[in-house]
Tab-separated table of C-alpha atoms in Angstrom:
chain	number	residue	atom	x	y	z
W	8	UNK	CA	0.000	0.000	0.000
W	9	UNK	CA	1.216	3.040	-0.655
W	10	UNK	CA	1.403	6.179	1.603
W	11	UNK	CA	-1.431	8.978	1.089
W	12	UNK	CA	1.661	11.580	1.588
W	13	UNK	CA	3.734	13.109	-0.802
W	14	UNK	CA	6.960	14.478	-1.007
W	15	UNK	CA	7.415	16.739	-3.782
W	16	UNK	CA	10.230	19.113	-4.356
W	17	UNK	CA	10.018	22.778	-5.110
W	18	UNK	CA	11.491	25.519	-6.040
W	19	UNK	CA	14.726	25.944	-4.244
W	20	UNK	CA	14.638	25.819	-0.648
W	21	UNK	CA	11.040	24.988	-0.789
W	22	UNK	CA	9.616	21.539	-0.162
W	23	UNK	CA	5.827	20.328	-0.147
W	24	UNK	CA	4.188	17.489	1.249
W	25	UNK	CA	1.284	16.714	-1.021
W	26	UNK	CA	-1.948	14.301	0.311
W	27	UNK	CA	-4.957	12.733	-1.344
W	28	UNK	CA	-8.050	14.865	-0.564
W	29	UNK	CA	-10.130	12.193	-0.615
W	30	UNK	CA	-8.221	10.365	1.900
W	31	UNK	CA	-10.711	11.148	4.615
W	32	UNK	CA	-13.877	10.201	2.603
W	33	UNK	CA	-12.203	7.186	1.142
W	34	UNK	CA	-11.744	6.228	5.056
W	35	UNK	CA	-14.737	7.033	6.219
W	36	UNK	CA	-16.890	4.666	3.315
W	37	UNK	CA	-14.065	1.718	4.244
W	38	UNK	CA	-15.620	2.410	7.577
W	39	UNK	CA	-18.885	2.315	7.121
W	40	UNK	CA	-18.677	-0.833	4.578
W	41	UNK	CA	-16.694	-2.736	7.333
W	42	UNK	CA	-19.325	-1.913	9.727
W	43	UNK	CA	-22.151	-2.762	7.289
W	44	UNK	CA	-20.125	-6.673	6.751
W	45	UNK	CA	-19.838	-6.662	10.261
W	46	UNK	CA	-23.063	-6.251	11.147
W	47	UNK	CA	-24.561	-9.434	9.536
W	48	UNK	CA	-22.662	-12.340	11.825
W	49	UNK	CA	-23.987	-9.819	14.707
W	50	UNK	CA	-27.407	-10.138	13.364
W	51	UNK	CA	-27.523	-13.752	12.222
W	52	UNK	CA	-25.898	-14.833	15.498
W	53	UNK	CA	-27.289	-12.376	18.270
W	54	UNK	CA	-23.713	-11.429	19.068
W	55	UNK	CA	-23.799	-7.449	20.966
W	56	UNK	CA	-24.393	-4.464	18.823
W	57	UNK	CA	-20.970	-2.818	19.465
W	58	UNK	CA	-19.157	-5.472	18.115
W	59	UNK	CA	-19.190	-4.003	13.907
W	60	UNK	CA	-17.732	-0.927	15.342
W	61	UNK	CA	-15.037	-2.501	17.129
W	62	UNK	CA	-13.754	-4.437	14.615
W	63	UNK	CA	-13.913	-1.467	12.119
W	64	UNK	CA	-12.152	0.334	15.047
W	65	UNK	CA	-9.054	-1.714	14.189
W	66	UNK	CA	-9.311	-0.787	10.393
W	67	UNK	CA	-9.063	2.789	11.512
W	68	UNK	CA	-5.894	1.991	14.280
W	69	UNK	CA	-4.593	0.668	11.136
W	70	UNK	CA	-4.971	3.607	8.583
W	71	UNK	CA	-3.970	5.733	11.574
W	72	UNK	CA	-0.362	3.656	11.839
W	73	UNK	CA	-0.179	4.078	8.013
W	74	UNK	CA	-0.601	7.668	8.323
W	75	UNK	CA	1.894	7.639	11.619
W	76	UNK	CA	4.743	5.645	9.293
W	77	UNK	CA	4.478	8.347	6.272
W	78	UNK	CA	4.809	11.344	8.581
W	79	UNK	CA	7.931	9.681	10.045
W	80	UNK	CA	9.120	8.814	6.896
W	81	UNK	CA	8.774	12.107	5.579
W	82	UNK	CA	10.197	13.589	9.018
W	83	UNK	CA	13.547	11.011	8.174
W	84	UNK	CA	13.964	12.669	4.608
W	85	UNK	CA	13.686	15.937	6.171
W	86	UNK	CA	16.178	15.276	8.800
W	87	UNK	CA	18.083	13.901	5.931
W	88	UNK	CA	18.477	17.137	3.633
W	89	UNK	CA	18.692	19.286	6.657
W	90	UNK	CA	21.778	17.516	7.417
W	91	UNK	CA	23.061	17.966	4.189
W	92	UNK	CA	21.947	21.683	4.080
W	93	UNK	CA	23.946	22.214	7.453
W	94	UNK	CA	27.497	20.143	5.927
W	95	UNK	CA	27.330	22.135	2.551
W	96	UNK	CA	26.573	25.705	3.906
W	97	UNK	CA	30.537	25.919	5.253
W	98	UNK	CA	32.173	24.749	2.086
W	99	UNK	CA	29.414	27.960	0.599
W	100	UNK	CA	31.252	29.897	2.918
W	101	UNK	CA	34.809	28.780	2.401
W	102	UNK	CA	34.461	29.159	-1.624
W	103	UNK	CA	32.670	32.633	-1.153
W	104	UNK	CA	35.809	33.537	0.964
């Protein structure tokens, strides 16, 4: 699966992180679908009412740790050109010297 977030590369110093804007909606109908499959072993069975919703609960703690591993990922690449930023910006100043 691949990460909703986007690292795209500017202009220059500038860098954007770019996300699906349907993201939330596409979650949300996953949700609700999950819910809706959920509900039928509840009904045939006469299993408790809350049970759909927690088992679509975990689909969401799962989205939610996809979402947690791209914004570390992207906080890693960050880190990443910062660093190399901070190691070119003296031999800048040497060669302007």
């Amino acid at each position: 699966m691949r990460s909703h977030l986007q690292w795209m590369h500017g202009r220059g110093e500038r860098v954007v992180v770019r996300r699906n804007h349907t993201y939330a909606a596409e979650v949300l109908v996953k949700f609700l679908v999950l819910v809706g499959l959920l509900c039928m072993p509840v009904l045939v069975f006469h299993w408790g009412a809350w049970i759909p919703f927690a088992g679509a609960g975990v689909y969401l703690l799962w989205e939610l740790h996809h979402v947690h591993s791209a914004l570390g990922e992207l906080a890693g690449l960050w880190n990443e050109q910062q660093q190399q930023r901070q190691q070119q910006e003296p031999v800048r100043d040497k060669a302007i010297r």
